[in-house]
XYZ file of C-alpha atoms in Angstrom:
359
model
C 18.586 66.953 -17.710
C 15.623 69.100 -17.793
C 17.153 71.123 -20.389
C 18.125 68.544 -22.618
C 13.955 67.478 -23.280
C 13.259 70.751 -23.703
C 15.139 70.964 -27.185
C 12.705 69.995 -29.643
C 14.940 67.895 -31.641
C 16.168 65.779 -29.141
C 12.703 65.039 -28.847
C 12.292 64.396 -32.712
C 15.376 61.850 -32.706
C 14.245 60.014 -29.818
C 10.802 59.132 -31.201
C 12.669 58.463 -34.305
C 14.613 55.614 -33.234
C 11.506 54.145 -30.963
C 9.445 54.051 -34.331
C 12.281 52.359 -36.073
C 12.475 49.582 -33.119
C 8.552 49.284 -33.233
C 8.527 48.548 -36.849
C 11.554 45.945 -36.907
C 9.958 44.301 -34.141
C 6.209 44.249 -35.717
C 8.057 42.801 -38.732
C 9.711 40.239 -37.225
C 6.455 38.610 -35.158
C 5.073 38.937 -38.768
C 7.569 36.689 -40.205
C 7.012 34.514 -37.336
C 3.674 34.462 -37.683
C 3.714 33.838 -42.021
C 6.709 30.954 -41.170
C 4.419 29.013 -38.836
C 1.215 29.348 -40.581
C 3.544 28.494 -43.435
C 1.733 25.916 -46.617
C 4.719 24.039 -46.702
C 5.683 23.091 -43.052
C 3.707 20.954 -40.775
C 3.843 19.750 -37.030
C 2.744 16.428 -36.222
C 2.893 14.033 -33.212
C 3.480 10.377 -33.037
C 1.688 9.120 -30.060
C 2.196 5.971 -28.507
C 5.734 5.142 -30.040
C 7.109 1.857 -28.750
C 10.018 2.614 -27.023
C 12.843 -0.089 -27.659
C 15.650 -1.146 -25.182
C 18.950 -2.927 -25.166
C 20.754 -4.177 -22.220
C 21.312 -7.796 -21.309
C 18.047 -8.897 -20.792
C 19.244 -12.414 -19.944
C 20.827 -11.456 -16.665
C 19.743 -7.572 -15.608
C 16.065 -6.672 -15.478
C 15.510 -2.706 -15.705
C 12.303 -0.648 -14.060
C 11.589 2.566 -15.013
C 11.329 3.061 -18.783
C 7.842 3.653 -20.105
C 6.532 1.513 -22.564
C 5.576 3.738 -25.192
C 6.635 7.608 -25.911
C 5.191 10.783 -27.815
C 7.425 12.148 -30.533
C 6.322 15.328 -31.853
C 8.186 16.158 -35.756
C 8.033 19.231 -37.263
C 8.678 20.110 -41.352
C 7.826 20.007 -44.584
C 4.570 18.872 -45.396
C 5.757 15.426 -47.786
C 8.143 14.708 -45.128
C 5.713 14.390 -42.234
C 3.228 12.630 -44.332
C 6.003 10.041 -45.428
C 7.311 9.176 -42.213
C 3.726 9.074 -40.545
C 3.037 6.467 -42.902
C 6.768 4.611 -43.326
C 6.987 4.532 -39.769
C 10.876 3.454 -40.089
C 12.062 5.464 -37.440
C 13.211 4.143 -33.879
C 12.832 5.179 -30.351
C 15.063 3.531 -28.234
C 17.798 3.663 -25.181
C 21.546 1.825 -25.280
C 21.911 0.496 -21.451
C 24.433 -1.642 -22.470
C 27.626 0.601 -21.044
C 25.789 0.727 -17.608
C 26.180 -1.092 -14.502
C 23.551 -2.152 -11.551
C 22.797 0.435 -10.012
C 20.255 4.172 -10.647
C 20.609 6.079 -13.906
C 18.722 9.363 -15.494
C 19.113 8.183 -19.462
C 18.349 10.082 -22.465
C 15.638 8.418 -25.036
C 17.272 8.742 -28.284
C 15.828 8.725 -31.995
C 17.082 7.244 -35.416
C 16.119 6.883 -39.074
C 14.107 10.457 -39.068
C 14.706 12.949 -41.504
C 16.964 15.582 -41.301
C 14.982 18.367 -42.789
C 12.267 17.537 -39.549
C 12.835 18.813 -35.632
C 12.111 15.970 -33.246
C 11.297 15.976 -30.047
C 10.757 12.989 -28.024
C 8.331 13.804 -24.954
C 9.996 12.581 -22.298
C 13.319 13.473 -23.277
C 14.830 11.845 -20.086
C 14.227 8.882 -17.892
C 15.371 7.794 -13.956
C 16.152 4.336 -14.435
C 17.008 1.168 -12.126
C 19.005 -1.748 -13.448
C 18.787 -4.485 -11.193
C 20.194 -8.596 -11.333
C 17.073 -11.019 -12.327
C 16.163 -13.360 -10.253
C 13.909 -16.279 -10.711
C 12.064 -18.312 -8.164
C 9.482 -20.883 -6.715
C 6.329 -19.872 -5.388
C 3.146 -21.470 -4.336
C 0.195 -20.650 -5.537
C -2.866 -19.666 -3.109
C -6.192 -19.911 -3.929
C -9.013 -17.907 -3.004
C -12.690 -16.852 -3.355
C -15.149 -14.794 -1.861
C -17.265 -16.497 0.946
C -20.225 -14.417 0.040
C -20.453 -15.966 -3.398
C -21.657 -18.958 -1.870
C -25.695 -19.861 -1.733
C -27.068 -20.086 1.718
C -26.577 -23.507 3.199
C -23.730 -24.008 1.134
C -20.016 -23.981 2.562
C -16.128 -24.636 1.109
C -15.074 -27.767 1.706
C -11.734 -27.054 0.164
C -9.715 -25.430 -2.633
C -6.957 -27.144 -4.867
C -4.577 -25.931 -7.460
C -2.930 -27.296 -10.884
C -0.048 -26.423 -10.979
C 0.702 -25.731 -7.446
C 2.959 -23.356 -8.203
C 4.451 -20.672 -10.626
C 8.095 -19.644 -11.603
C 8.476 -15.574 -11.078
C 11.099 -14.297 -12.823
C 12.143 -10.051 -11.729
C 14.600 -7.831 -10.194
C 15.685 -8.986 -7.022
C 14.669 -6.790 -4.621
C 10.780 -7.237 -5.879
C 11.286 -10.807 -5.745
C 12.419 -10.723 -1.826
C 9.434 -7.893 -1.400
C 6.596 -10.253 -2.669
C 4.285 -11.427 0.298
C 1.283 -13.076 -1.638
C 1.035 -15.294 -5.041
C -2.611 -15.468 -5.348
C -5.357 -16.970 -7.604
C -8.785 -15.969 -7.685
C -11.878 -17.444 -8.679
C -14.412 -15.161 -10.155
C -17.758 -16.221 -10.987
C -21.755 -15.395 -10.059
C -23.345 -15.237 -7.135
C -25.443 -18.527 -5.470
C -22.608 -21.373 -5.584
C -24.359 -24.598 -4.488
C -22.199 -27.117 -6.680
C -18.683 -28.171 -6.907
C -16.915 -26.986 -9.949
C -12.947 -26.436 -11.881
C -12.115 -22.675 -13.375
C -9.424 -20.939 -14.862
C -7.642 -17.799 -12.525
C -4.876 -15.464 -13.424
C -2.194 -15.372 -11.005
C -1.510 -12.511 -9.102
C 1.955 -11.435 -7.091
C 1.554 -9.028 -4.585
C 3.596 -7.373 -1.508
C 2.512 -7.041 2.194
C 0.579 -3.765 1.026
C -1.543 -5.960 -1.686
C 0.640 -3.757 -4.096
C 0.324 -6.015 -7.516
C 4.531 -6.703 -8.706
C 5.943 -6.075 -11.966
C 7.227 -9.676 -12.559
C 6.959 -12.369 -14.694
C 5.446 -15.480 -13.983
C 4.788 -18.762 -15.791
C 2.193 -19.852 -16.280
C 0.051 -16.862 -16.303
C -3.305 -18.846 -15.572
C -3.579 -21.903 -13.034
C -6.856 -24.407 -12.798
C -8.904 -24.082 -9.859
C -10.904 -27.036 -8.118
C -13.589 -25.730 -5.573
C -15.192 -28.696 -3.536
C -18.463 -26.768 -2.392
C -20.882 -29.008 0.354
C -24.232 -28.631 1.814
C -23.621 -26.887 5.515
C -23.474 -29.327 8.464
C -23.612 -29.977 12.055
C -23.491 -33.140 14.544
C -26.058 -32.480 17.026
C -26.414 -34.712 19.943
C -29.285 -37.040 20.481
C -31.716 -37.096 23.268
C -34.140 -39.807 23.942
C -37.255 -38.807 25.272
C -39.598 -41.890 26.355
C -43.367 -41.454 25.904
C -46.214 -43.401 26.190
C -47.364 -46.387 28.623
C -45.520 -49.673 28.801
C -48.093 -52.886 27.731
C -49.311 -54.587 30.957
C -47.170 -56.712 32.299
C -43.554 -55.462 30.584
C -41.053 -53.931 32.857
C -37.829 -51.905 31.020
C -34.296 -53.144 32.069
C -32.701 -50.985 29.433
C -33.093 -48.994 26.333
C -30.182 -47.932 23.904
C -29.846 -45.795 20.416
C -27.410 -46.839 18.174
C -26.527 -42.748 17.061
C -24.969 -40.744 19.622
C -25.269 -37.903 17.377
C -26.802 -36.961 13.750
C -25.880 -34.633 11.062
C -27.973 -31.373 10.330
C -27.485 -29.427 6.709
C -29.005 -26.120 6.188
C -28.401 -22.496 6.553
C -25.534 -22.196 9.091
C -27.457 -19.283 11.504
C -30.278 -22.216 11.375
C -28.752 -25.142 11.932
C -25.933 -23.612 14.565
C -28.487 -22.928 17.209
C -30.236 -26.211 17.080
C -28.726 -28.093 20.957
C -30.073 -31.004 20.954
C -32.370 -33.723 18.645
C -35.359 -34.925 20.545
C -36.410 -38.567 19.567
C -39.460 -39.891 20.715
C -39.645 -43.626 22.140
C -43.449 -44.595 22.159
C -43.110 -46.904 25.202
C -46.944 -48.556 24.175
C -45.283 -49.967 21.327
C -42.394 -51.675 23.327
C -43.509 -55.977 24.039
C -40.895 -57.546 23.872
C -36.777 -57.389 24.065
C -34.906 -56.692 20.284
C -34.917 -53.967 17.480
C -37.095 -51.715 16.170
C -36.865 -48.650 14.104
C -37.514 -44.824 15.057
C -37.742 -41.928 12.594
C -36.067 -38.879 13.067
C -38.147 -35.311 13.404
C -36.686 -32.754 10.765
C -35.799 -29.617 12.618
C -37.318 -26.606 10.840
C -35.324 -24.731 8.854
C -33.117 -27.589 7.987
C -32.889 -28.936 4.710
C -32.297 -32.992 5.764
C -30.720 -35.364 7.977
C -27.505 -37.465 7.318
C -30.032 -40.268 8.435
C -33.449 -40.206 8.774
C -34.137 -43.444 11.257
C -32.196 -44.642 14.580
C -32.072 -47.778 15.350
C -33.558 -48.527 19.251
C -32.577 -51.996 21.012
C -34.735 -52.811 23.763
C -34.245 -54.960 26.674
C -37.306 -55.636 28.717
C -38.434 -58.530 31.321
C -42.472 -59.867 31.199
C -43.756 -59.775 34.951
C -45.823 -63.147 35.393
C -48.337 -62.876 37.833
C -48.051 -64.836 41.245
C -51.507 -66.611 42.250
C -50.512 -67.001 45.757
C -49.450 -63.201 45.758
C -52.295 -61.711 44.155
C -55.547 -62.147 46.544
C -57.886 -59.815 44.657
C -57.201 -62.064 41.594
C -60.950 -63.979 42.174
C -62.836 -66.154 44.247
C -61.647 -68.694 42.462
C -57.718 -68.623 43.644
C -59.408 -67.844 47.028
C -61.395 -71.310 46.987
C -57.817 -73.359 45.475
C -56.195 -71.721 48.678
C -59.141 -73.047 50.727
C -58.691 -76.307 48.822
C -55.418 -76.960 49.564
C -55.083 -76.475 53.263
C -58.410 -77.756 53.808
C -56.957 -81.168 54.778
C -54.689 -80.157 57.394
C -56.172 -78.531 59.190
C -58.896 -81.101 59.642
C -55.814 -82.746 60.731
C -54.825 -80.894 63.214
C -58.061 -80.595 64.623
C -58.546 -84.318 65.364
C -55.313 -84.298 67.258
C -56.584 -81.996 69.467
C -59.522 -84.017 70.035
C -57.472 -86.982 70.949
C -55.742 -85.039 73.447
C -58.083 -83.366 75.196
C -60.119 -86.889 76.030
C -56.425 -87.951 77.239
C -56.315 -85.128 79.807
C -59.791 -86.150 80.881
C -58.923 -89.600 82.036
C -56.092 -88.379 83.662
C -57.786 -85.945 85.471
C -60.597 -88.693 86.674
């Protein structure tokens, strides 16, 4: 082996044949390189081509198939140009021959030049054709509590239409969870109001469905009230009754009021004191109290109770009352005086009959 590289013309033919490789090769990337960079051929790519597809879309609904595609074409310069600005080619898929089930389909092209090389990016898809279904589904409403002004509350929510008709493949149908609307609007709500809200179909995950529903947009009524409570009413008796008025009973006519105002506020109020001046209180009936506003409420659902009083007037008793003057004491005086002049006389009369006896 040794011997044969030491012959000098073994040598000579063996670099020979390398320099003839080396220059057919150089040549050829030249070529290459010309063709490419070539005044008369162009590459180009459609983006965005709509991708059409035929099946029986009365009764099969298909997932899977993008939208839109990217065709790149490659040729002569007038050719690219023309069908850039024709645009009479198609980009579609024939499902027709399939049945229910998966499928890996090839996106086909038609109407382009033959003189161009397209190639349609993806060239495959993994498709799913499935049975459409159509149902019945109530709509739910919904908005964000925090949108609300403070003090303010939802009362309630209501929907027109009710519900929507959603129309997909069967098993999204049976995996849809939620059919939602909801409001969107500023912040600080403190009125009642009716707004527009997409629909939304979602799964357990809050996954938004690929279905289609009708309508697409329902009407919204939010009834939005003034915060409330009932709080309890406790009388609270001050003052000193008029001389000569005694209480048998006292009643308020409201167990219980209504507070409105910020929830935290109004939710720790117990109890609403109301004040009975007793000095004020001469005789049995009606009469009118106002209510106290707690602070931080913003009113009352009425701001006056009505108090019924039963009371009894104590008549003084002259016979009773000693320390009432001299003068009942001299009437008293007056009116036994007679008697007991009476009585003394027969006392008299006795004792001079015990005298005679005795002599």
């Amino acid at each position: 082996m040794d011997r044969i590289f030491d012959n000098i013309w073994i040598l000579r033919i063996t670099a020979f044949i390398l320099a003839v490789l080396l220059f057919f090769y150089v040549k050829a990337s030249f070529t290459d390189d010309r063709r490419e960079t070539s005044p008369n051929s162009q590459v180009d790519i459609l983006t965005d081509v709509p991708l059409e597809v035929y099946y029986d879309s009365e009764n099969l609904i298909v997932s899977g198939l993008p939208e839109t595609v990217d065709v790149t074409i490659e040729g002569p310069v007038a050719i690219v140009v023309q069908t850039k600005l024709k645009k009479d080619y198609k980009v579609f898929v024939d499902l027709n021959s399939l049945l229910i089930g998966q499928h890996r389909v090839t996106i086909q092209t038609e109407n382009f030049s033959d003189k161009l090389d397209v190639t349609v990016e993806p060239k495959t898809v993994d498709i799913v054709i499935e049975e459409k279904v159509t149902q019945q589904f109530k709509v739910e409403p919904e908005i964000n509590n925090r949108l609300f002004a403070e003090g303010y509350i939802l009362q309630s929510m209501t929907v027109e239409p009710s519900s929507v008709i959603v129309t997909g493949a069967k098993s999204v149908i049976e995996s849809i969870s939620y059919v939602k609307a909801t409001v969107s609007t500023s912040e600080g709500i403190n009125e009642s109001f009716t707004r527009e809200a997409a629909v939304k179909v979602l799964d357990s995950n809050l996954n938004k469905l690929d279905v289609i529903v009708e309508p697409q947009t329902v009407k919204v009524s939010v009834e939005v009230v003034e915060y409330s409570k009932s709080i309890p009413i406790k009388m609270k008796r001050t003052g000193r009754l008029p001389n000569g008025v005694s209480i048998n009973r006292l009643d308020i006519n409201l167990d219980s009021v209504k507070v409105y105002g910020p929830k935290s506020i109004i939710d720790s109020l117990e109890e609403l004191i109301v004040e009975i001046d007793l000095s004020k209180v001469e005789a049995s009936g009606e009469f009118e109290v106002n209510l106290n506003l707690p602070k931080g409420a913003t009113r009352l659902g009425t701001e006056k109770v009505i108090v019924t009083a039963d009371v009894t007037k104590v008549v003084n008793d002259p016979v009773v009352e000693e320390t009432s003057g001299d003068a009942v004491k001299t009437e008293e005086k007056d009116e036994n005086q007679e008697p007991e002049d009476e009585k003394n006389d027969e006392e008299v009369e006795k004792e001079t009959t015990n005298d005679k006896e005795k002599q």
